[in-house]
Amino acid sequence: MSRNTSRSRSELSRSGSEPARRGPVRRMLRWGGFAFVLAIALIFGGFLHFADSVTTLKPPLEPRADAIVVLTGGYQRIDQAVELLQKGAGKRLLISGVHPTTTSKQIRKMTQATPELFACCVDIGYDALDTIGNAEEATNWIHARGYKSVLVVTNNYHMPRSLSELAYVDPETQFIPYPVVNTDLKTSAWFTDPNAMRVMLAEYLKVLFAGARNLTGLGRHPGLRSAASDGQS
């Protein structure tokens, strides 16, 4: 009888302690779930803000700066930058991130600009490998010539990350965005287009990664061919 009583008390004791042991785990799971839902909501809200800022981005009506920098990635960008130079929006143009096999003559013919314009006022940058490299290459060029304000020409969806990288490397220079709009994302239902949605999502993730990298300093690389070759030698 006493043996049965002691067994019952032991079982009651274990059953009473189990909820206490499970309590912290449940709380952690519950708060972890809340944190996960909040993180998803913040990311989604950030994407909506990013998409709205990109689709409403417009070039200035009367662009004017000391110089112009265009980040390669499409001939339409270079055409627009050369046109700005011809109109006197800047004194000089840097085409950043050009492939080493592409010559200045090829670019000039593609833009239908005069040889005199390229000879006097256009510089070709072959050192940048990516957007980080664009920022480094452009900053070296800007400081070497003493410019204080620069028009930045690139696609509208690429502009937020480009400005972020430029401001990180060179916070003193005034960078004026001049977005190139391939399609009117504001009036078109881009979110129903799989290709447009893929581009926007990919660029948004790159913006998040770049922001985290610039904030922590982790994973940042020079993005220059010269730095890569120096590292290999």
PDB file of C-alpha atoms in Angstrom:
ATOM      1  CA  MET A   1       0.000   0.000   0.000  1.00  0.00           C
ATOM      2  CA  SER A   2       2.738   2.426   0.942  1.00  0.00           C
ATOM      3  CA  ARG A   3       4.663   1.405  -2.158  1.00  0.00           C
ATOM      4  CA  ASN A   4       1.705   2.252  -4.394  1.00  0.00           C
ATOM      5  CA  THR A   5       1.212   5.560  -2.577  1.00  0.00           C
ATOM      6  CA  SER A   6       4.852   6.576  -3.053  1.00  0.00           C
ATOM      7  CA  ARG A   7       4.643   5.658  -6.765  1.00  0.00           C
ATOM      8  CA  SER A   8       1.522   7.797  -7.194  1.00  0.00           C
ATOM      9  CA  ARG A   9       3.205  10.731  -5.484  1.00  0.00           C
ATOM     10  CA  SER A  10       6.250  10.347  -7.749  1.00  0.00           C
ATOM     11  CA  GLU A  11       4.074  10.309 -10.864  1.00  0.00           C
ATOM     12  CA  LEU A  12       2.145  13.357  -9.667  1.00  0.00           C
ATOM     13  CA  SER A  13       5.418  15.127  -8.965  1.00  0.00           C
ATOM     14  CA  ARG A  14       6.717  14.414 -12.491  1.00  0.00           C
ATOM     15  CA  SER A  15       3.461  15.436 -14.154  1.00  0.00           C
ATOM     16  CA  GLY A  16       3.416  18.673 -12.180  1.00  0.00           C
ATOM     17  CA  SER A  17       6.981  19.553 -13.179  1.00  0.00           C
ATOM     18  CA  GLU A  18       6.594  18.837 -16.916  1.00  0.00           C
ATOM     19  CA  PRO A  19       4.547  21.975 -17.704  1.00  0.00           C
ATOM     20  CA  ALA A  20       7.076  24.045 -15.793  1.00  0.00           C
ATOM     21  CA  ARG A  21       9.887  22.585 -17.884  1.00  0.00           C
ATOM     22  CA  ARG A  22       7.971  23.086 -21.115  1.00  0.00           C
ATOM     23  CA  GLY A  23       6.990  26.671 -20.230  1.00  0.00           C
ATOM     24  CA  PRO A  24      10.271  28.422 -21.249  1.00  0.00           C
ATOM     25  CA  VAL A  25      10.465  26.408 -24.464  1.00  0.00           C
ATOM     26  CA  ARG A  26       6.937  27.335 -25.403  1.00  0.00           C
ATOM     27  CA  ARG A  27       7.605  30.972 -24.645  1.00  0.00           C
ATOM     28  CA  MET A  28      10.728  30.924 -26.775  1.00  0.00           C
ATOM     29  CA  LEU A  29       8.854  29.327 -29.650  1.00  0.00           C
ATOM     30  CA  ARG A  30       6.016  31.789 -29.292  1.00  0.00           C
ATOM     31  CA  TRP A  31       8.291  34.840 -29.242  1.00  0.00           C
ATOM     32  CA  GLY A  32      10.389  33.349 -32.002  1.00  0.00           C
ATOM     33  CA  GLY A  33       7.255  33.026 -34.103  1.00  0.00           C
ATOM     34  CA  PHE A  34       6.321  36.638 -33.377  1.00  0.00           C
ATOM     35  CA  ALA A  35       9.833  37.769 -34.338  1.00  0.00           C
ATOM     36  CA  PHE A  36       9.693  35.768 -37.564  1.00  0.00           C
ATOM     37  CA  VAL A  37       6.325  37.229 -38.548  1.00  0.00           C
ATOM     38  CA  LEU A  38       7.574  40.740 -37.685  1.00  0.00           C
ATOM     39  CA  ALA A  39      10.733  40.234 -39.761  1.00  0.00           C
ATOM     40  CA  ILE A  40       8.693  39.058 -42.753  1.00  0.00           C
ATOM     41  CA  ALA A  41       6.372  42.055 -42.381  1.00  0.00           C
ATOM     42  CA  LEU A  42       9.330  44.458 -42.234  1.00  0.00           C
ATOM     43  CA  ILE A  43      10.963  42.892 -45.291  1.00  0.00           C
ATOM     44  CA  PHE A  44       7.703  42.988 -47.234  1.00  0.00           C
ATOM     45  CA  GLY A  45       7.044  46.578 -46.172  1.00  0.00           C
ATOM     46  CA  GLY A  46      10.595  47.495 -47.142  1.00  0.00           C
ATOM     47  CA  PHE A  47      10.069  45.968 -50.572  1.00  0.00           C
ATOM     48  CA  LEU A  48       6.906  48.009 -51.077  1.00  0.00           C
ATOM     49  CA  HIS A  49       8.791  51.167 -50.083  1.00  0.00           C
ATOM     50  CA  PHE A  50      11.674  50.239 -52.412  1.00  0.00           C
ATOM     51  CA  ALA A  51       9.301  49.547 -55.305  1.00  0.00           C
ATOM     52  CA  ASP A  52       7.460  52.825 -54.742  1.00  0.00           C
ATOM     53  CA  SER A  53      10.692  54.840 -54.607  1.00  0.00           C
ATOM     54  CA  VAL A  54      11.947  53.201 -57.816  1.00  0.00           C
ATOM     55  CA  THR A  55       8.726  53.594 -59.777  1.00  0.00           C
ATOM     56  CA  THR A  56       8.357  57.269 -58.797  1.00  0.00           C
ATOM     57  CA  LEU A  57      12.006  58.167 -59.442  1.00  0.00           C
ATOM     58  CA  LYS A  58      12.293  60.841 -62.141  1.00  0.00           C
ATOM     59  CA  PRO A  59      15.222  62.694 -63.705  1.00  0.00           C
ATOM     60  CA  PRO A  60      15.648  66.358 -62.719  1.00  0.00           C
ATOM     61  CA  LEU A  61      14.052  68.781 -65.172  1.00  0.00           C
ATOM     62  CA  GLU A  62      17.211  70.851 -65.576  1.00  0.00           C
ATOM     63  CA  PRO A  63      20.120  68.573 -64.629  1.00  0.00           C
ATOM     64  CA  ARG A  64      23.321  70.405 -63.817  1.00  0.00           C
ATOM     65  CA  ALA A  65      26.480  69.283 -62.023  1.00  0.00           C
ATOM     66  CA  ASP A  66      30.254  69.544 -62.235  1.00  0.00           C
ATOM     67  CA  ALA A  67      30.504  66.172 -63.981  1.00  0.00           C
ATOM     68  CA  ILE A  68      28.621  63.048 -65.040  1.00  0.00           C
ATOM     69  CA  VAL A  69      29.210  59.399 -64.159  1.00  0.00           C
ATOM     70  CA  VAL A  70      27.406  56.581 -65.947  1.00  0.00           C
ATOM     71  CA  LEU A  71      27.512  53.025 -64.628  1.00  0.00           C
ATOM     72  CA  THR A  72      27.690  50.522 -67.453  1.00  0.00           C
ATOM     73  CA  GLY A  73      25.118  47.768 -67.791  1.00  0.00           C
ATOM     74  CA  GLY A  74      23.222  48.866 -70.876  1.00  0.00           C
ATOM     75  CA  TYR A  75      23.840  51.042 -73.933  1.00  0.00           C
ATOM     76  CA  GLN A  76      20.777  53.133 -73.144  1.00  0.00           C
ATOM     77  CA  ARG A  77      22.526  54.419 -70.026  1.00  0.00           C
ATOM     78  CA  ILE A  78      25.582  55.492 -72.026  1.00  0.00           C
ATOM     79  CA  ASP A  79      23.441  57.121 -74.717  1.00  0.00           C
ATOM     80  CA  GLN A  80      21.659  59.163 -72.057  1.00  0.00           C
ATOM     81  CA  ALA A  81      24.902  60.180 -70.361  1.00  0.00           C
ATOM     82  CA  VAL A  82      26.511  61.296 -73.628  1.00  0.00           C
ATOM     83  CA  GLU A  83      23.389  63.294 -74.453  1.00  0.00           C
ATOM     84  CA  LEU A  84      23.619  65.028 -71.062  1.00  0.00           C
ATOM     85  CA  LEU A  85      27.266  65.861 -71.759  1.00  0.00           C
ATOM     86  CA  GLN A  86      26.374  67.301 -75.181  1.00  0.00           C
ATOM     87  CA  LYS A  87      23.730  69.501 -73.552  1.00  0.00           C
ATOM     88  CA  GLY A  88      26.236  70.843 -71.028  1.00  0.00           C
ATOM     89  CA  ALA A  89      24.756  69.179 -67.942  1.00  0.00           C
ATOM     90  CA  GLY A  90      28.310  68.432 -66.818  1.00  0.00           C
ATOM     91  CA  LYS A  91      31.847  69.373 -67.829  1.00  0.00           C
ATOM     92  CA  ARG A  92      33.146  65.831 -68.231  1.00  0.00           C
ATOM     93  CA  LEU A  93      31.858  62.251 -68.376  1.00  0.00           C
ATOM     94  CA  LEU A  94      33.190  59.042 -66.845  1.00  0.00           C
ATOM     95  CA  ILE A  95      31.900  55.759 -68.269  1.00  0.00           C
ATOM     96  CA  SER A  96      32.609  53.395 -65.379  1.00  0.00           C
ATOM     97  CA  GLY A  97      32.932  49.616 -65.530  1.00  0.00           C
ATOM     98  CA  VAL A  98      33.681  49.174 -69.240  1.00  0.00           C
ATOM     99  CA  HIS A  99      34.877  45.723 -70.314  1.00  0.00           C
ATOM    100  CA  PRO A 100      38.605  45.687 -71.157  1.00  0.00           C
ATOM    101  CA  THR A 101      37.922  44.494 -74.716  1.00  0.00           C
ATOM    102  CA  THR A 102      35.612  47.446 -75.487  1.00  0.00           C
ATOM    103  CA  THR A 103      37.357  50.422 -77.039  1.00  0.00           C
ATOM    104  CA  SER A 104      36.538  54.094 -76.799  1.00  0.00           C
ATOM    105  CA  LYS A 105      36.003  54.138 -80.561  1.00  0.00           C
ATOM    106  CA  GLN A 106      33.360  51.409 -80.320  1.00  0.00           C
ATOM    107  CA  ILE A 107      31.471  53.323 -77.625  1.00  0.00           C
ATOM    108  CA  ARG A 108      31.672  56.552 -79.597  1.00  0.00           C
ATOM    109  CA  LYS A 109      30.254  54.918 -82.724  1.00  0.00           C
ATOM    110  CA  MET A 110      27.496  53.308 -80.698  1.00  0.00           C
ATOM    111  CA  THR A 111      26.464  56.682 -79.249  1.00  0.00           C
ATOM    112  CA  GLN A 112      27.001  58.494 -82.586  1.00  0.00           C
ATOM    113  CA  ALA A 113      28.937  61.181 -80.745  1.00  0.00           C
ATOM    114  CA  THR A 114      31.645  63.246 -82.418  1.00  0.00           C
ATOM    115  CA  PRO A 115      35.321  62.288 -82.065  1.00  0.00           C
ATOM    116  CA  GLU A 116      35.986  65.775 -80.697  1.00  0.00           C
ATOM    117  CA  LEU A 117      33.555  65.264 -77.801  1.00  0.00           C
ATOM    118  CA  PHE A 118      35.153  61.976 -76.768  1.00  0.00           C
ATOM    119  CA  ALA A 119      38.658  63.349 -77.167  1.00  0.00           C
ATOM    120  CA  CYS A 120      38.041  66.356 -74.954  1.00  0.00           C
ATOM    121  CA  CYS A 121      35.484  65.313 -72.385  1.00  0.00           C
ATOM    122  CA  VAL A 122      34.965  61.544 -72.015  1.00  0.00           C
ATOM    123  CA  ASP A 123      36.961  59.162 -69.822  1.00  0.00           C
ATOM    124  CA  ILE A 124      36.626  55.372 -70.025  1.00  0.00           C
ATOM    125  CA  GLY A 125      36.932  53.429 -66.760  1.00  0.00           C
ATOM    126  CA  TYR A 126      38.041  49.810 -67.133  1.00  0.00           C
ATOM    127  CA  ASP A 127      38.751  49.035 -63.482  1.00  0.00           C
ATOM    128  CA  ALA A 128      35.295  48.482 -61.920  1.00  0.00           C
ATOM    129  CA  LEU A 129      33.950  44.936 -61.684  1.00  0.00           C
ATOM    130  CA  ASP A 130      30.618  45.652 -59.975  1.00  0.00           C
ATOM    131  CA  THR A 131      28.646  48.404 -58.260  1.00  0.00           C
ATOM    132  CA  ILE A 132      31.160  48.619 -55.406  1.00  0.00           C
ATOM    133  CA  GLY A 133      33.904  48.972 -58.006  1.00  0.00           C
ATOM    134  CA  ASN A 134      31.878  51.660 -59.793  1.00  0.00           C
ATOM    135  CA  ALA A 135      31.774  53.651 -56.571  1.00  0.00           C
ATOM    136  CA  GLU A 136      35.521  53.245 -55.989  1.00  0.00           C
ATOM    137  CA  GLU A 137      36.440  54.059 -59.585  1.00  0.00           C
ATOM    138  CA  ALA A 138      34.114  57.068 -59.726  1.00  0.00           C
ATOM    139  CA  THR A 139      35.385  58.417 -56.407  1.00  0.00           C
ATOM    140  CA  ASN A 140      39.026  58.212 -57.536  1.00  0.00           C
ATOM    141  CA  TRP A 141      38.103  60.094 -60.716  1.00  0.00           C
ATOM    142  CA  ILE A 142      36.036  62.703 -58.847  1.00  0.00           C
ATOM    143  CA  HIS A 143      38.753  63.455 -56.299  1.00  0.00           C
ATOM    144  CA  ALA A 144      41.478  63.581 -58.939  1.00  0.00           C
ATOM    145  CA  ARG A 145      39.577  66.327 -60.759  1.00  0.00           C
ATOM    146  CA  GLY A 146      38.156  68.129 -57.721  1.00  0.00           C
ATOM    147  CA  TYR A 147      34.472  67.813 -58.584  1.00  0.00           C
ATOM    148  CA  LYS A 148      31.897  68.595 -55.904  1.00  0.00           C
ATOM    149  CA  SER A 149      28.645  67.575 -57.613  1.00  0.00           C
ATOM    150  CA  VAL A 150      28.077  64.646 -59.976  1.00  0.00           C
ATOM    151  CA  LEU A 151      25.118  63.397 -62.007  1.00  0.00           C
ATOM    152  CA  VAL A 152      24.759  59.630 -61.613  1.00  0.00           C
ATOM    153  CA  VAL A 153      23.254  57.870 -64.632  1.00  0.00           C
ATOM    154  CA  THR A 154      21.962  54.314 -64.281  1.00  0.00           C
ATOM    155  CA  ASN A 155      18.692  52.380 -64.467  1.00  0.00           C
ATOM    156  CA  ASN A 156      15.970  53.453 -62.054  1.00  0.00           C
ATOM    157  CA  TYR A 157      15.888  50.089 -60.220  1.00  0.00           C
ATOM    158  CA  HIS A 158      19.697  50.202 -59.854  1.00  0.00           C
ATOM    159  CA  MET A 159      19.810  53.778 -58.561  1.00  0.00           C
ATOM    160  CA  PRO A 160      19.174  53.201 -54.790  1.00  0.00           C
ATOM    161  CA  ARG A 161      22.053  50.743 -54.468  1.00  0.00           C
ATOM    162  CA  SER A 162      24.348  52.861 -56.635  1.00  0.00           C
ATOM    163  CA  LEU A 163      23.759  55.976 -54.537  1.00  0.00           C
ATOM    164  CA  SER A 164      24.236  53.956 -51.347  1.00  0.00           C
ATOM    165  CA  GLU A 165      27.614  52.633 -52.485  1.00  0.00           C
ATOM    166  CA  LEU A 166      28.750  56.044 -53.722  1.00  0.00           C
ATOM    167  CA  ALA A 167      27.717  57.781 -50.494  1.00  0.00           C
ATOM    168  CA  TYR A 168      29.509  55.100 -48.451  1.00  0.00           C
ATOM    169  CA  VAL A 169      32.787  55.622 -50.314  1.00  0.00           C
ATOM    170  CA  ASP A 170      32.466  59.378 -50.819  1.00  0.00           C
ATOM    171  CA  PRO A 171      30.079  61.069 -48.358  1.00  0.00           C
ATOM    172  CA  GLU A 172      31.324  64.576 -49.232  1.00  0.00           C
ATOM    173  CA  THR A 173      30.366  64.679 -52.911  1.00  0.00           C
ATOM    174  CA  GLN A 174      26.814  65.620 -53.925  1.00  0.00           C
ATOM    175  CA  PHE A 175      25.427  62.802 -56.073  1.00  0.00           C
ATOM    176  CA  ILE A 176      22.399  63.741 -58.166  1.00  0.00           C
ATOM    177  CA  PRO A 177      20.380  60.788 -59.496  1.00  0.00           C
ATOM    178  CA  TYR A 178      19.506  60.740 -63.160  1.00  0.00           C
ATOM    179  CA  PRO A 179      17.549  57.494 -63.600  1.00  0.00           C
ATOM    180  CA  VAL A 180      17.200  55.826 -66.976  1.00  0.00           C
ATOM    181  CA  VAL A 181      13.704  54.406 -67.326  1.00  0.00           C
ATOM    182  CA  ASN A 182      13.503  51.447 -69.699  1.00  0.00           C
ATOM    183  CA  THR A 183       9.810  50.895 -68.999  1.00  0.00           C
ATOM    184  CA  ASP A 184       7.253  53.010 -67.182  1.00  0.00           C
ATOM    185  CA  LEU A 185       6.991  50.997 -63.981  1.00  0.00           C
ATOM    186  CA  LYS A 186       4.637  53.549 -62.439  1.00  0.00           C
ATOM    187  CA  THR A 187       1.803  53.112 -64.913  1.00  0.00           C
ATOM    188  CA  SER A 188       2.455  49.533 -66.049  1.00  0.00           C
ATOM    189  CA  ALA A 189       1.434  46.547 -63.921  1.00  0.00           C
ATOM    190  CA  TRP A 190       5.050  45.450 -63.445  1.00  0.00           C
ATOM    191  CA  PHE A 191       4.099  43.225 -60.495  1.00  0.00           C
ATOM    192  CA  THR A 192       2.194  40.961 -62.904  1.00  0.00           C
ATOM    193  CA  ASP A 193       5.250  40.632 -65.152  1.00  0.00           C
ATOM    194  CA  PRO A 194       7.445  37.740 -63.894  1.00  0.00           C
ATOM    195  CA  ASN A 195      10.622  39.213 -65.403  1.00  0.00           C
ATOM    196  CA  ALA A 196      10.024  42.669 -63.915  1.00  0.00           C
ATOM    197  CA  MET A 197       9.144  41.176 -60.531  1.00  0.00           C
ATOM    198  CA  ARG A 198      12.276  39.020 -60.603  1.00  0.00           C
ATOM    199  CA  VAL A 199      14.474  42.041 -61.347  1.00  0.00           C
ATOM    200  CA  MET A 200      12.862  44.141 -58.619  1.00  0.00           C
ATOM    201  CA  LEU A 201      13.107  41.399 -56.000  1.00  0.00           C
ATOM    202  CA  ALA A 202      16.705  40.604 -56.891  1.00  0.00           C
ATOM    203  CA  GLU A 203      17.699  44.261 -56.703  1.00  0.00           C
ATOM    204  CA  TYR A 204      15.858  44.728 -53.407  1.00  0.00           C
ATOM    205  CA  LEU A 205      17.751  41.794 -51.883  1.00  0.00           C
ATOM    206  CA  LYS A 206      21.001  43.300 -53.147  1.00  0.00           C
ATOM    207  CA  VAL A 207      20.064  46.616 -51.506  1.00  0.00           C
ATOM    208  CA  LEU A 208      19.457  44.825 -48.187  1.00  0.00           C
ATOM    209  CA  PHE A 209      22.731  42.941 -48.447  1.00  0.00           C
ATOM    210  CA  ALA A 210      24.652  46.081 -49.383  1.00  0.00           C
ATOM    211  CA  GLY A 211      23.140  47.975 -46.455  1.00  0.00           C
ATOM    212  CA  ALA A 212      24.081  45.218 -44.008  1.00  0.00           C
ATOM    213  CA  ARG A 213      27.569  44.981 -45.487  1.00  0.00           C
ATOM    214  CA  ASN A 214      28.174  48.729 -45.303  1.00  0.00           C
ATOM    215  CA  LEU A 215      26.802  48.848 -41.763  1.00  0.00           C
ATOM    216  CA  THR A 216      28.996  46.027 -40.465  1.00  0.00           C
ATOM    217  CA  GLY A 217      31.931  46.281 -42.844  1.00  0.00           C
ATOM    218  CA  LEU A 218      31.817  42.503 -43.291  1.00  0.00           C
ATOM    219  CA  GLY A 219      32.216  41.000 -46.750  1.00  0.00           C
ATOM    220  CA  ARG A 220      33.140  44.267 -48.441  1.00  0.00           C
ATOM    221  CA  HIS A 221      35.629  43.986 -51.306  1.00  0.00           C
ATOM    222  CA  PRO A 222      37.287  46.657 -53.506  1.00  0.00           C
ATOM    223  CA  GLY A 223      35.420  45.579 -56.650  1.00  0.00           C
ATOM    224  CA  LEU A 224      38.347  46.657 -58.850  1.00  0.00           C
ATOM    225  CA  ARG A 225      40.321  44.670 -61.406  1.00  0.00           C
ATOM    226  CA  SER A 226      43.534  46.290 -60.211  1.00  0.00           C
ATOM    227  CA  ALA A 227      42.906  45.153 -56.625  1.00  0.00           C
ATOM    228  CA  ALA A 228      42.066  41.619 -57.789  1.00  0.00           C
ATOM    229  CA  SER A 229      45.276  41.397 -59.836  1.00  0.00           C
ATOM    230  CA  ASP A 230      47.317  42.750 -56.914  1.00  0.00           C
ATOM    231  CA  GLY A 231      45.841  40.071 -54.675  1.00  0.00           C
ATOM    232  CA  GLN A 232      46.804  37.326 -57.120  1.00  0.00           C
ATOM    233  CA  SER A 233      50.368  38.544 -57.574  1.00  0.00           C
TER     234      SER A 233
END
